[in-house]
Every structure is written in structure tokens, then in C-alpha cells.
Short mmCIF file of C-alpha atoms and ligand atoms in Angstrom, two decimals:
data_model
loop_
_atom_site.label_atom_id
_atom_site.label_comp_id
_atom_site.label_asym_id
_atom_site.label_seq_id
_atom_site.Cartn_x
_atom_site.Cartn_y
_atom_site.Cartn_z
CA MET K 1 253.95 215.52 51.98
CA ALA K 2 254.77 218.84 53.57
CA SER K 3 251.60 219.05 55.63
CA ASP K 4 252.10 215.50 56.99
CA GLN K 5 255.64 216.41 57.83
CA ALA K 6 254.45 219.48 59.69
CA THR K 7 251.79 217.49 61.53
CA LEU K 8 254.33 214.87 62.53
CA SER K 9 256.77 217.48 63.79
CA ARG K 10 254.28 219.51 65.79
CA PRO K 11 255.50 220.14 69.35
CA VAL K 12 253.37 218.24 71.86
CA SER K 13 252.92 218.86 75.58
CA THR K 14 251.20 216.92 78.35
CA ILE K 15 250.72 220.10 80.41
CA ASP K 16 247.25 220.73 81.92
CA PRO K 17 246.92 224.55 82.03
CA PHE K 18 243.81 224.25 84.23
CA SER K 19 245.34 222.04 86.94
CA HIS K 20 245.88 223.50 90.40
CA ALA K 21 249.64 223.04 90.10
CA PHE K 22 249.74 225.02 86.86
CA LEU K 23 247.44 227.78 88.13
CA HIS K 24 249.45 228.19 91.34
CA ASP K 25 252.68 228.82 89.45
CA PRO K 26 252.15 229.06 85.69
CA TYR K 27 255.42 230.78 84.80
CA PRO K 28 257.75 227.75 84.44
CA HIS K 29 255.06 226.10 82.29
CA HIS K 30 254.72 229.26 80.18
CA GLU K 31 258.45 229.14 79.53
CA ALA K 32 258.31 225.46 78.58
CA MET K 33 255.52 226.16 76.08
CA ARG K 34 257.28 229.20 74.60
CA GLU K 35 260.43 227.15 74.12
CA ALA K 36 258.58 224.13 72.71
CA GLY K 37 257.68 226.12 69.60
CA PRO K 38 255.48 228.85 68.11
CA VAL K 39 252.45 226.60 68.59
CA VAL K 40 252.12 223.51 70.77
CA TRP K 41 249.60 220.65 70.79
CA LEU K 42 248.15 220.05 74.27
CA GLU K 43 247.23 216.40 74.02
CA GLN K 44 245.16 216.23 77.19
CA TYR K 45 242.56 218.56 75.64
CA GLY K 46 243.22 218.15 71.92
CA ILE K 47 243.85 221.87 71.49
CA TRP K 48 246.63 224.13 70.25
CA ALA K 49 248.41 226.62 72.50
CA MET K 50 250.47 229.71 71.73
CA ALA K 51 252.68 231.32 74.35
CA ARG K 52 255.03 233.59 72.39
CA HIS K 53 254.28 237.31 72.06
CA GLN K 54 254.44 237.36 68.26
CA GLU K 55 252.06 234.45 67.69
CA VAL K 56 249.60 235.55 70.39
CA ARG K 57 249.51 239.04 68.92
CA ASP K 58 249.20 237.82 65.32
CA SER K 59 246.33 235.46 66.23
CA LEU K 60 244.42 238.17 68.10
CA THR K 61 244.84 240.48 65.12
CA ASP K 62 243.66 237.90 62.55
CA TRP K 63 240.00 237.55 63.54
CA GLN K 64 239.09 236.10 60.12
CA THR K 65 241.20 233.00 60.83
CA PHE K 66 240.96 232.93 64.64
CA CYS K 67 237.31 233.57 65.33
CA SER K 68 235.41 234.25 68.56
CA SER K 69 231.90 233.12 67.61
CA ALA K 70 232.64 229.48 68.55
CA GLY K 71 233.35 230.75 72.07
CA VAL K 72 236.54 232.11 73.62
CA GLY K 73 236.79 229.24 76.09
CA LEU K 74 237.59 225.57 75.67
CA SER K 75 234.00 224.70 74.79
CA ASP K 76 233.19 224.82 71.06
CA PHE K 77 229.74 226.38 70.68
CA ARG K 78 229.37 224.56 67.37
CA LYS K 79 229.65 221.21 69.13
CA GLU K 80 228.09 221.72 72.57
CA PRO K 81 225.50 224.17 73.86
CA PRO K 82 226.96 227.18 75.70
CA TRP K 83 226.15 227.43 79.44
CA ARG K 84 224.48 230.83 78.81
CA PRO K 85 223.39 232.68 75.66
CA PRO K 86 226.66 233.82 74.02
CA SER K 87 227.86 237.38 74.58
CA ILE K 88 227.02 239.47 71.52
CA ILE K 89 230.35 241.27 71.75
CA LEU K 90 232.93 238.86 73.26
CA GLU K 91 231.66 235.70 71.61
CA ALA K 92 230.77 237.28 68.26
CA ASP K 93 232.47 238.00 64.92
CA PRO K 94 231.80 240.77 62.43
CA PRO K 95 229.31 241.92 61.32
CA LEU K 96 227.43 241.46 64.64
CA HIS K 97 230.52 242.31 66.65
CA THR K 98 231.17 245.46 64.62
CA ARG K 99 227.76 246.88 65.48
CA THR K 100 227.77 246.06 69.21
CA ARG K 101 231.39 247.06 69.61
CA ALA K 102 230.77 250.48 68.04
CA VAL K 103 228.21 251.27 70.75
CA LEU K 104 230.43 250.23 73.67
CA THR K 105 233.51 251.89 72.14
CA ARG K 106 231.63 255.19 72.19
CA ILE K 107 230.18 254.76 75.70
CA LEU K 108 233.53 253.65 77.18
CA SER K 109 235.84 256.00 75.27
CA PRO K 110 238.60 257.65 77.35
CA ALA K 111 236.83 261.02 77.05
CA ALA K 112 233.47 259.59 78.13
CA ILE K 113 235.05 257.74 81.06
CA ASN K 114 236.96 260.81 82.19
CA VAL K 115 233.58 262.23 83.24
CA LEU K 116 233.63 259.60 86.02
CA ARG K 117 237.03 260.68 87.31
CA THR K 118 235.86 263.04 90.05
CA THR K 119 233.52 260.41 91.51
CA PHE K 120 236.03 257.58 91.22
CA GLU K 121 238.75 259.70 92.89
CA ARG K 122 236.46 260.79 95.72
CA GLU K 123 235.43 257.18 96.42
CA ALA K 124 239.06 256.06 96.33
CA GLU K 125 240.06 258.78 98.81
CA LEU K 126 237.22 257.87 101.18
CA LEU K 127 237.98 254.15 101.09
CA VAL K 128 241.76 254.54 101.44
CA ALA K 129 241.40 257.05 104.31
CA ARG K 130 239.23 254.52 106.13
CA LEU K 131 241.69 251.65 105.55
CA VAL K 132 244.67 253.70 106.69
CA GLU K 133 242.90 254.42 109.97
CA GLN K 134 242.45 250.65 110.41
CA ARG K 135 246.26 250.21 110.05
CA GLU K 136 245.80 246.67 108.76
CA PHE K 137 243.47 245.50 106.03
CA ASP K 138 242.76 242.70 103.62
CA GLY K 139 243.92 243.93 100.24
CA VAL K 140 241.36 241.73 98.51
CA ALA K 141 238.08 242.04 100.45
CA ASP K 142 238.62 245.57 101.81
CA LEU K 143 240.07 247.17 98.71
CA ALA K 144 240.42 245.15 95.48
CA GLU K 145 236.82 243.93 95.82
CA ALA K 146 235.21 246.76 97.78
CA TYR K 147 236.23 249.53 95.40
CA PRO K 148 235.12 248.12 92.01
CA LEU K 149 231.94 246.76 93.64
CA LYS K 150 231.09 250.33 94.64
CA VAL K 151 232.17 252.51 91.74
CA PHE K 152 231.48 250.33 88.71
CA PRO K 153 227.87 249.26 89.44
CA ASP K 154 227.20 252.86 90.52
CA ALA K 155 228.53 254.04 87.14
CA VAL K 156 226.46 251.46 85.24
CA GLY K 157 223.39 252.49 87.24
CA ILE K 158 222.67 249.25 89.12
CA SER K 159 220.73 249.43 92.40
CA GLY K 160 222.64 248.74 95.61
CA ASP K 161 220.85 245.60 96.77
CA GLY K 162 222.09 242.19 95.71
CA ARG K 163 225.56 243.28 94.62
CA GLU K 164 226.93 240.22 96.45
CA ASN K 165 225.84 238.33 93.30
CA LEU K 166 228.37 240.13 91.10
CA LEU K 167 231.52 238.30 92.21
CA PRO K 168 229.90 234.84 92.09
CA TYR K 169 228.67 235.64 88.56
CA GLY K 170 232.14 236.75 87.48
CA SER K 171 233.55 233.54 88.91
CA MET K 172 231.03 231.58 86.83
CA VAL K 173 231.87 233.50 83.66
CA PHE K 174 235.65 233.27 83.93
CA ASN K 175 235.78 229.67 85.17
CA SER K 176 233.47 228.68 82.31
CA PHE K 177 236.20 229.50 79.76
CA GLY K 178 238.10 226.45 81.06
CA PRO K 179 237.16 222.77 81.20
CA ARG K 180 234.33 221.44 83.36
CA ASN K 181 236.76 220.77 86.21
CA ASP K 182 236.41 221.23 89.97
CA LEU K 183 236.80 225.03 89.66
CA PHE K 184 233.98 225.19 87.12
CA ASN K 185 231.71 222.99 89.23
CA GLN K 186 232.34 225.00 92.41
CA ALA K 187 231.63 228.26 90.59
CA MET K 188 228.37 226.88 89.19
CA ALA K 189 227.10 225.55 92.54
CA ASN K 190 224.56 228.40 93.00
CA ALA K 191 224.29 229.36 89.33
CA GLY K 192 220.51 229.62 89.05
CA PRO K 193 219.74 232.44 91.51
CA VAL K 194 222.93 234.32 90.60
CA ARG K 195 222.04 234.35 86.89
CA GLU K 196 218.48 235.36 87.65
CA TRP K 197 219.64 238.32 89.69
CA ILE K 198 222.10 239.40 86.98
CA MET K 199 219.48 239.21 84.22
CA SER K 200 216.98 241.14 86.37
CA LYS K 201 219.45 244.07 86.47
CA CYS K 202 219.91 244.22 82.69
CA SER K 203 216.54 245.68 81.63
CA ARG K 204 215.84 249.32 80.86
CA ALA K 205 213.43 249.47 83.82
CA ALA K 206 216.12 248.33 86.28
CA LEU K 207 218.72 250.93 85.29
CA ALA K 208 219.33 254.43 86.66
CA PRO K 209 218.54 257.14 84.08
CA ASP K 210 222.04 258.68 84.14
CA GLY K 211 224.30 255.61 84.03
CA LEU K 212 226.37 253.76 81.43
CA GLY K 213 223.69 251.05 81.24
CA MET K 214 221.03 253.52 80.12
CA LEU K 215 223.45 254.90 77.52
CA ILE K 216 223.30 251.46 75.88
CA PHE K 217 219.51 251.71 75.73
CA ARG K 218 219.86 255.15 74.12
CA ALA K 219 221.53 253.30 71.22
CA VAL K 220 218.27 251.35 70.84
CA ASP K 221 216.38 254.62 70.57
CA ALA K 222 218.89 255.70 67.91
CA GLY K 223 218.26 252.51 65.90
CA GLU K 224 221.70 250.96 66.46
CA LEU K 225 220.58 248.01 68.62
CA ALA K 226 217.49 245.97 69.41
CA GLU K 227 216.07 246.23 72.96
CA ASP K 228 217.16 242.67 73.87
CA GLU K 229 220.65 243.38 72.50
CA ALA K 230 220.97 246.34 74.84
CA GLY K 231 220.16 244.07 77.78
CA MET K 232 222.79 241.62 76.60
CA LEU K 233 225.41 244.40 76.49
CA VAL K 234 224.53 245.43 80.05
CA ARG K 235 225.13 241.77 80.90
CA SER K 236 228.58 242.13 79.28
CA PHE K 237 229.32 245.08 81.61
CA LEU K 238 228.38 242.96 84.61
CA SER K 239 230.33 239.95 83.29
CA ALA K 240 233.56 241.62 82.30
CA GLY K 241 233.69 244.77 84.42
CA ILE K 242 234.13 243.56 88.00
CA ASP K 243 236.36 240.50 88.44
CA THR K 244 238.90 241.73 85.93
CA THR K 245 239.54 244.91 87.91
CA VAL K 246 239.24 243.12 91.28
CA TYR K 247 242.02 240.72 90.28
CA GLY K 248 243.99 243.55 88.67
CA LEU K 249 243.90 245.77 91.76
CA GLY K 250 244.75 242.80 93.98
CA ASN K 251 247.73 241.90 91.81
CA ALA K 252 248.85 245.54 91.86
CA LEU K 253 248.76 245.61 95.67
CA TYR K 254 250.68 242.34 95.75
CA CYS K 255 253.38 243.75 93.46
CA MET K 256 253.73 246.90 95.59
CA ALA K 257 254.05 244.85 98.78
CA ARG K 258 256.39 242.31 97.22
CA TYR K 259 258.67 244.97 95.64
CA PRO K 260 258.75 247.81 98.21
CA GLU K 261 261.44 249.78 96.36
CA GLN K 262 259.04 250.03 93.41
CA TRP K 263 256.35 251.42 95.71
CA THR K 264 258.85 253.97 97.02
CA ALA K 265 259.56 255.05 93.44
CA LEU K 266 255.82 255.63 92.89
CA ARG K 267 255.44 257.62 96.09
CA GLU K 268 258.34 259.85 95.16
CA ASN K 269 257.08 260.31 91.63
CA PRO K 270 253.30 259.81 91.24
CA ALA K 271 253.68 260.43 87.49
CA LEU K 272 254.83 256.78 87.42
CA ILE K 273 251.46 255.48 88.66
CA ARG K 274 249.89 255.13 85.23
CA GLY K 275 252.80 253.17 83.76
CA ALA K 276 253.08 251.10 86.94
CA PHE K 277 249.61 249.67 86.39
CA GLU K 278 250.56 248.64 82.84
CA GLU K 279 253.58 246.87 84.31
CA VAL K 280 251.34 245.07 86.83
CA LEU K 281 249.13 243.96 83.93
CA ARG K 282 252.20 242.69 82.06
CA PHE K 283 253.85 241.03 85.05
CA GLU K 284 250.84 239.50 86.87
CA ALA K 285 248.10 239.44 84.25
CA PRO K 286 244.67 239.22 85.93
CA VAL K 287 243.34 237.69 82.70
CA GLN K 288 245.75 234.89 81.78
CA THR K 289 244.23 233.29 78.69
CA PHE K 290 241.57 233.36 76.01
CA PHE K 291 240.74 230.86 73.26
CA ARG K 292 240.05 231.34 69.61
CA THR K 293 238.77 228.79 67.03
CA THR K 294 240.25 228.38 63.55
CA THR K 295 237.90 229.07 60.64
CA LYS K 296 240.22 227.42 58.12
CA ALA K 297 243.48 225.51 57.99
CA VAL K 298 246.41 227.79 58.78
CA ASP K 299 250.20 227.57 59.05
CA VAL K 300 251.80 228.85 62.23
CA GLY K 301 255.59 228.80 62.18
CA GLY K 302 255.62 225.77 59.88
CA VAL K 303 252.97 223.83 61.80
CA ARG K 304 249.64 223.13 60.11
CA LEU K 305 246.51 223.80 62.18
CA GLY K 306 243.25 222.34 60.86
CA GLU K 307 239.89 224.06 60.52
CA GLY K 308 237.59 224.24 63.53
CA GLU K 309 240.36 223.72 66.09
CA LYS K 310 240.59 225.42 69.45
CA VAL K 311 243.64 227.61 70.12
CA LEU K 312 244.57 228.64 73.67
CA LEU K 313 246.31 232.02 73.70
CA PHE K 314 248.54 232.56 76.73
CA LEU K 315 248.36 236.35 77.14
CA ALA K 316 250.37 236.11 80.36
CA ALA K 317 253.12 234.05 78.69
CA ALA K 318 253.37 236.56 75.82
CA ASN K 319 253.84 239.20 78.52
CA ARG K 320 257.05 237.52 79.69
CA ASP K 321 258.43 236.36 76.34
CA PRO K 322 262.17 237.16 76.32
CA ARG K 323 261.88 237.57 72.52
CA ARG K 324 259.83 240.69 73.23
CA TRP K 325 260.90 241.99 76.66
CA ASP K 326 264.19 242.77 78.39
CA ARG K 327 264.38 241.13 81.84
CA PRO K 328 260.81 239.83 81.44
CA ASP K 329 260.66 238.38 84.96
CA THR K 330 261.63 241.68 86.60
CA PHE K 331 258.83 243.94 87.88
CA ASP K 332 259.91 247.45 86.89
CA VAL K 333 257.41 250.32 87.05
CA ARG K 334 259.68 252.48 84.90
CA ARG K 335 259.65 250.19 81.89
CA ARG K 336 257.49 250.73 78.80
CA ALA K 337 255.02 247.94 79.46
CA THR K 338 252.48 248.91 76.81
CA GLY K 339 252.35 246.16 74.23
CA HIS K 340 251.44 243.62 76.92
CA MET K 341 248.62 241.30 75.85
CA THR K 342 246.48 241.51 79.01
CA PHE K 343 243.89 243.73 77.31
CA GLY K 344 244.22 241.66 74.15
CA THR K 345 244.57 243.54 70.86
CA GLY K 346 242.75 243.82 67.55
CA ILE K 347 238.98 244.13 67.16
CA HIS K 348 238.30 242.41 70.51
CA GLY K 349 240.88 244.43 72.50
CA CYS K 350 239.43 245.37 75.90
CA VAL K 351 236.72 247.96 75.35
CA GLY K 352 236.67 248.83 79.07
CA GLN K 353 240.35 249.53 79.52
CA ALA K 354 239.79 253.23 80.27
CA VAL K 355 237.62 252.21 83.24
CA ALA K 356 240.25 249.76 84.50
CA ARG K 357 242.98 252.40 84.26
CA LEU K 358 240.81 255.01 85.97
CA GLU K 359 240.10 252.67 88.90
CA SER K 360 243.77 251.83 89.40
CA GLU K 361 244.93 255.42 89.08
CA ALA K 362 242.36 256.64 91.60
CA ILE K 363 243.28 253.93 94.12
CA PHE K 364 247.05 254.17 93.77
CA ALA K 365 247.07 257.98 93.81
CA ALA K 366 245.13 257.86 97.09
CA LEU K 367 247.44 255.18 98.52
CA ALA K 368 250.60 257.04 97.42
CA LYS K 369 249.56 260.04 99.52
CA ARG K 370 248.94 258.01 102.65
CA VAL K 371 250.95 254.79 102.70
CA VAL K 372 254.73 254.64 103.13
CA SER K 373 254.90 250.89 102.72
CA PHE K 374 252.89 247.69 102.81
CA GLU K 375 254.26 244.71 104.69
CA LEU K 376 253.50 241.24 103.48
CA THR K 377 253.55 239.49 106.84
CA GLY K 378 251.97 236.16 105.97
CA GLU K 379 251.82 234.26 102.70
CA PRO K 380 248.91 235.59 100.68
CA ARG K 381 246.43 232.93 99.63
CA ARG K 382 245.58 232.51 95.95
CA ARG K 383 242.10 232.22 94.54
CA LEU K 384 242.28 229.76 91.65
CA ASN K 385 240.22 230.38 88.52
CA ASN K 386 240.39 228.81 85.05
CA THR K 387 241.07 232.23 83.47
CA LEU K 388 241.93 234.77 86.15
CA ARG K 389 245.06 235.01 88.30
CA GLY K 390 244.83 236.66 91.69
CA PHE K 391 244.35 236.36 95.41
CA ASP K 392 241.75 235.25 97.90
CA THR K 393 243.32 237.22 100.73
CA LEU K 394 246.22 239.69 101.03
CA PRO K 395 246.78 240.55 104.70
CA LEU K 396 248.46 243.96 104.56
CA PRO K 397 249.59 245.84 107.63
CA LEU K 398 250.58 249.28 106.38
CA VAL K 399 252.88 252.06 107.50
CA PRO K 400 250.97 255.36 107.19
CA ALA K 401 252.61 258.54 105.93
C1 LIG I 501 230.89 239.39 78.00
C2 LIG I 501 232.25 239.18 78.59
C3 LIG I 501 232.41 238.27 79.61
C4 LIG I 501 233.67 238.06 80.16
C5 LIG I 501 234.77 238.77 79.68
C6 LIG I 501 234.58 239.67 78.68
C7 LIG I 501 236.87 240.23 78.81
C8 LIG I 501 233.32 239.87 78.13
O1 LIG I 501 229.93 238.85 78.54
O2 LIG I 501 230.77 240.10 77.01
O3 LIG I 501 235.63 240.38 78.20
#
């Protein structure tokens, strides 16, 4: 029968996408999976994987077939209890998702976020001026972490004390999308106190009156959300809003140091800064993967997927698919990089992308005024994570303007 035939001919791979070797250098493995077929069976985990741009995009767009409510990590919420109450936006389907998403779409719209621009630019100028005086800095701790940890919690309206919990929490969240491996266990080592701190910051009483967090509670007053749902959406801000931009800014710095002629192009023409960040997101995606779960049997390129099966979507592999991109392995700030899958697409496409773009534009505009070049003297050290790709340390001596 046709379906047996398809099952028999499914491409199979022994790759472990959460092994250290894979996470250190995923790109050859991405290519192998793209070339294996439109969908590949990863036998170690008993899951499907998609690495081509077309199939990743189509799956993200078809939320009826590829749902999020069973979790967007390896764990199937229908079979094992989630490590925390599921996110009511990320790990939800319509109609719940539609209601929560509408609130955050409004609060995080480009026009609403533009109100933050003056503050974000001032903070970027202050930080970069300080780093340039130092002559040498760690691109991760001193910039990629320091900046989002200042401006984003300020914007949400979180008090200053205890912010050292935000990165450990992000590490828990993003490692938890993978298997319960060494990275997961390390991230969860101090889970209790970190979670308690996070949850204590999510209530109406804990939030500044003029921040993005309180805007969520205004939606309660308008009858759009329940009080506990508002707290859960503040938790989503604190889960999704820090590590993603930390890794993104770190990867951007790495690209500018690694490809100095591209940095020169930006300095000479700051109008390229906005597109350059999109190219960083395409080329070194801070968020590498997300899962979906099938709600029914479905055909993908002639291969039959069953119902209730996990599908690993390689956003970062789609971003370098030669079927979609010219010279996919070349970092080129002048290319049209929009259409990359790093923000996802469809109903779950990144709701905070205006914040991410604002942070990168503020930082790289400030750097472009003051830094002629970065020099990668030593090998940067990677920080491995089951979902995120980025660095632990980026020692960057810089040549001031
Ligand atoms: C959330 C959440 C957590 C991590 C990532 C994310 C990329 C959302 O808690 O809603 O979106």
C-alpha cells in the first residue's frame, strides 16, 4: 500500500541534534538533513525533523496540523507533565492563543515599541561609551548580556534587585525544549529559587505602573484576560525576552568581528544596520529550533507522518537552505535576509521582534559611531544550549574611532 511504501522509504538519520558535537557545529548536520529529504526520521528520539526552508515554513504556517499545545519542545505534554505550567501563548493553540496573542500583539506593536526608542538609544550610548573607554571588553557579559538585562526589565517594569535570576531562568526555559540531557540537568540545578523569584515578579503588585507588564494587566481591566492569565503573560516576557536578544546581540558582535569588511560597510553606511541584524539572524540564528506536534496524519513530500508525532523544525537550517538562498553560507549585510525563519512565521511568529530589532539597532548605531574594528584575538567560547546558539565569552579588543 502507498502509505506502507512511504513509511518504508522515509529517510532515517542517527544524528543527535542535542549532542555537544552537533551543537558546537550544527551546519554540516543541517546540510545532511536537508539533503536526506523533506522530512527525516531521527531514530534516537523517535521524532521527525525538517530542515528545508519550504517545509519549515509550511509547517509553521499550518498550525491546525502542526500544533503547539502539546509543547514546542521534545516533551509531549499529553504524555508527560510539563516542568512548569505551559505558556498560554507559546504552548497554546487557538482559541486560547488567539486571545492572548491579540493582547501582546498590541502591546508590542512597532508603533508601541517605538516609544521606547529614546530610552533604548540613550542606554546604548552610555554603555558603548563606557566600553570604548575600557578598550577591551567581553562582548557577552559586558554588552550582549548587560544591555538587554538593563533595558528590557526596565521596560517591563521589573524592580532592579534579583535580575541575576533572569539568565538562569532563560537557560532553564530554552534547555527544557530539548531532552533531559546534561544541559537540561545543569540548567535545572537551582530551579526552585529561580522560578520563585520569576513568579514573584509577575503579579500586578510587583510591576511598575508605567511599564509593559502593567499594560498586560490593563487588558484584565478591559475584560480581555483573567488576572492569573496576565501574570502568565508577564512570565512569557521574562521567559522569551532576555536570552533570545542576549544570544542575538552576541552573535551579531561575533559576525562583525569575524567579517571585518562587513563591519566597515556598516560604519560607512549606517542605513545598512537594520538589514545587517536580519542577516545575523539568518546566518547565526540565536534560536535554532522549535518543535510542533501533529494533530492528524499528514503527507510531507511523499512521506506519511502519523498523528501525535513530534516534529523538530530546524529554523537555522532553513536559513541556509540553498533552495532558498544564494550563497547561503556567506554572511552579507547587503542581502535581503527577510524571510529567514529565526522569528518563526504564522500565528506564533515572534511577537517581540520589534523589541529585538530596537535593541540591536540602538547598540550597533552606537558602536558604528565609536568603533573602527573589533579584533577577535582568542577563540571565543561557546555556551551550549538545547535551543539557543551563542557564546559564553567573546574577548573583544576594539579600535576606537
Ligand atoms: C513563553 C516563551 C518562552 C520561551 C520562548 C518563547 C520564543 C515564549 O513562556 O511564552 O518564545
